[in-house]
C-alpha positions as CSV (number, residue, x, y, z in Angstrom):
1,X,139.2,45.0,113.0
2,X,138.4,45.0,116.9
3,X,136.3,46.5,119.1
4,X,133.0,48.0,119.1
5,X,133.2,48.9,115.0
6,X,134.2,45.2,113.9
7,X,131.5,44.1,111.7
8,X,128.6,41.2,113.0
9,X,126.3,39.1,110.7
10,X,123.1,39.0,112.5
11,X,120.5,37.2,111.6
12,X,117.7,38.5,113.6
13,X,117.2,39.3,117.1
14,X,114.2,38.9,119.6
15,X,114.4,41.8,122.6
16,X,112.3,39.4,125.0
17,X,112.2,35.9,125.7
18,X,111.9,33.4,128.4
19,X,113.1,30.1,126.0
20,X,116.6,30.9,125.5
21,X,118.2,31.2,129.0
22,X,117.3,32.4,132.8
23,X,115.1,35.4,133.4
24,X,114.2,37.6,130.5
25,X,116.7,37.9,127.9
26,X,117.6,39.3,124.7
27,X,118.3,37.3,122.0
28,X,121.1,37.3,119.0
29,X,121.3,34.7,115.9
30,X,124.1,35.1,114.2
31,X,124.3,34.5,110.3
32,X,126.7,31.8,109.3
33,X,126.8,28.3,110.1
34,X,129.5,25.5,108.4
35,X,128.8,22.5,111.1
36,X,126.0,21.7,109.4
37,X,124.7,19.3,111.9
38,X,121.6,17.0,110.7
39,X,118.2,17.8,112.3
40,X,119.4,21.5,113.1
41,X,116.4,24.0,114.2
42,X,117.9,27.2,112.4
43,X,118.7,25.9,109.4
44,X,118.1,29.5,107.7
45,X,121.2,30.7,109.6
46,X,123.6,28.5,108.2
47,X,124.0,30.6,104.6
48,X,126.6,33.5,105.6
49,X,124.6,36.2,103.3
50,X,121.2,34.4,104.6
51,X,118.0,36.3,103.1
52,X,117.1,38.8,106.4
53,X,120.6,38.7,107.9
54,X,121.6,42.6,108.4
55,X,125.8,43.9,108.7
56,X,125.8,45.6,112.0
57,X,128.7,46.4,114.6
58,X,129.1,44.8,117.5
59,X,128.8,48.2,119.1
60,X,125.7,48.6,117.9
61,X,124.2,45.4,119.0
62,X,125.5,46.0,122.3
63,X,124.2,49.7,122.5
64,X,120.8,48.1,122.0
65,X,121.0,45.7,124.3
66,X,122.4,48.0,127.1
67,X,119.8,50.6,126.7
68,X,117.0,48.2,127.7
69,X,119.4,46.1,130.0
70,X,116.6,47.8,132.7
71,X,114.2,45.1,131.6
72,X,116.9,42.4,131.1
73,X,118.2,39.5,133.2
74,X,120.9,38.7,130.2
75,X,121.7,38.0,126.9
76,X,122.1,35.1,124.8
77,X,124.0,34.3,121.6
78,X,122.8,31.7,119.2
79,X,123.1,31.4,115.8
80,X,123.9,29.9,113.1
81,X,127.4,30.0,114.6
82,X,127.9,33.0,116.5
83,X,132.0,31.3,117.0
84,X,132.5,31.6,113.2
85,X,132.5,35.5,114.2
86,X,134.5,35.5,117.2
87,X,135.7,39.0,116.7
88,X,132.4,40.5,117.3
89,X,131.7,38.4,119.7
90,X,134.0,39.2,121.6
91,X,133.7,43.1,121.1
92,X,130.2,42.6,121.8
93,X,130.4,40.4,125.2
94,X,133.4,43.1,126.5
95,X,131.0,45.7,125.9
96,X,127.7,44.1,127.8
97,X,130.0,42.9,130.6
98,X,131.4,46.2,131.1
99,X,128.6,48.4,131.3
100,X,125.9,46.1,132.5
101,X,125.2,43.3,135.2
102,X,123.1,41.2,132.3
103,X,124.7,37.5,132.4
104,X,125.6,36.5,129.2
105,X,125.5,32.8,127.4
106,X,126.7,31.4,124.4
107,X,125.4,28.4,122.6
108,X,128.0,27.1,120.1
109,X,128.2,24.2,118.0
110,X,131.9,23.7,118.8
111,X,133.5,21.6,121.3
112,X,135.2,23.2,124.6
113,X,138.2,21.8,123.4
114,X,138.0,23.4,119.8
115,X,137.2,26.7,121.5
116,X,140.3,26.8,124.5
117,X,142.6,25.4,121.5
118,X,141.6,28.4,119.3
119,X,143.0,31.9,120.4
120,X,140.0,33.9,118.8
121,X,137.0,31.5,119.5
122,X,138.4,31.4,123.7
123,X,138.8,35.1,123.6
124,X,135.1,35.5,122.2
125,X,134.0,33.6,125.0
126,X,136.1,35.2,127.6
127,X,133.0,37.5,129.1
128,X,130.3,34.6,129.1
129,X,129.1,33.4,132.2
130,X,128.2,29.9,130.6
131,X,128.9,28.4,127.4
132,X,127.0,25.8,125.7
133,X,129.3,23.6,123.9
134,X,129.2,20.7,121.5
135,X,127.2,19.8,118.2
136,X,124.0,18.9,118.1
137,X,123.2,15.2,117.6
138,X,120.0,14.3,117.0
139,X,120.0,10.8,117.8
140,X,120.9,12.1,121.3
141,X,117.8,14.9,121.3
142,X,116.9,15.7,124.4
143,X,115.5,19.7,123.8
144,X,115.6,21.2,127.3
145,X,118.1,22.8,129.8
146,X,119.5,24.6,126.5
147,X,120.8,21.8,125.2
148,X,119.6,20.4,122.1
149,X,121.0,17.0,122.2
150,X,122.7,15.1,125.5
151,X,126.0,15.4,124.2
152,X,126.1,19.2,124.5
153,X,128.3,20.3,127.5
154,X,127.5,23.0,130.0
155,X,130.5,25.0,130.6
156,X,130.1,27.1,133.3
157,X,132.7,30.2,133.2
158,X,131.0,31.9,136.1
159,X,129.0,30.6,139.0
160,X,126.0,32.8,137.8
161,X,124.0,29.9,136.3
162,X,123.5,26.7,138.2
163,X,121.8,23.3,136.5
164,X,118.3,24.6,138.6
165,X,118.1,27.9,136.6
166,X,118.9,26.0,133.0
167,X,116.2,23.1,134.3
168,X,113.6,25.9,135.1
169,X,113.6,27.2,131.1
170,X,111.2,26.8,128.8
171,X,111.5,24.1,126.0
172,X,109.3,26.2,124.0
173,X,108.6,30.1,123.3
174,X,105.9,31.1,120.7
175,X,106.3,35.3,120.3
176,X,103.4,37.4,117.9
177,X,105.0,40.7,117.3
178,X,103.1,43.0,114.5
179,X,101.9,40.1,112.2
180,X,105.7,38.0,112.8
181,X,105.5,34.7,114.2
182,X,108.7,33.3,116.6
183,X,108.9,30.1,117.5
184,X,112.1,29.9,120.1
185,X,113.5,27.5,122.3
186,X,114.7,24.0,122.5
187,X,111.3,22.2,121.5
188,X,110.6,22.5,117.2
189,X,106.6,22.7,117.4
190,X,105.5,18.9,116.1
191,X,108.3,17.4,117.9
192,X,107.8,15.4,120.5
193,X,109.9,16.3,123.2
């Protein structure tokens, strides 16, 4: 399946935040995760049927997104591994890009070269504006920029972003929403950084 209807494992989303990317953005996790790299910061999105993850469409994420894209500077994708669904991914990016001006970034856990050698994972990527590429290693931490270790390679598809707007995020976002607690960004609280 293609399009707006194919199917997206989504772990949880957060409409606002200021840790994961330029501006204000809304956020995606995607459920599913087999890297498994050590020291990961989501390690509850790694199951594929994780407890909380919800089957939507990439259509419907997107029409979410898009009707509060007034109050948006972008959109990123996290996960888990949003690549291991690069079918909504994809359906999803081609809809934001094409009725919207939000930027769009991608953090994946996969190399560049794993993703411009794989037809599905490069066309999932195709509508980014920058991708965040690489595992995380956590002997080479360094929890800023959007990149959780050194290692991790900034691939910028667009000139949208530019190494001042990824130095000016947050390492750290802590959102209270109706009695829900978010810790976001870069920085895992008792860490040092």
């Amino acid at each position: 399946m293609t399009g707006p209807r194919v199917p997206w494992r989504v772990h949880a989303v957060l409409p606002r935040s200021v840790a994961n990317g330029p501006g204000t953005r809304y956020v995606i996790w995607s459920q599913g995760c087999a890297l498994g790299c050590s020291g990961c910061f989501n390690p509850e999105t790694h199951a594929e049927d994780g407890g909380g993850a919800s089957v939507r469409t990439a259509g419907d994420v997107a029409a979410d997104v898009l009707a509060d894209a007034a109050h948006l500077d972008g959109v990123t994708l996290t996960g888990g591994e949003p690549l291991e669904q690069p079918a909504a991914i994809a359906a999803f990016c081609a809809e934001v890009k094409a009725r919207s001006g939000l930027g769009v970034i991608v953090l994946t856990g996969f190399a560049r070269r794993e993703i411009e050698t794989d037809p599905a994972r490069a066309a999932a990527v195709a509508d980014a504006d920058l991708v965040i590429a690489g595992r995380y290693n956590e002997r080479l931490r360094v929890a800023r920029g959007l990149r959780g270790s050194s290692n991790k390679e900034y691939w910028m598809r667009t000139d949208r972003y530019g190494p001042d707007d990824l130095a000016a995020v947050p390492e750290l976002e802590i959102t209270i929403t109706g009695g829900t607690v978010t810790v976001t960004g870069m920085a895992a609280p008792g860490r040092s950084l």
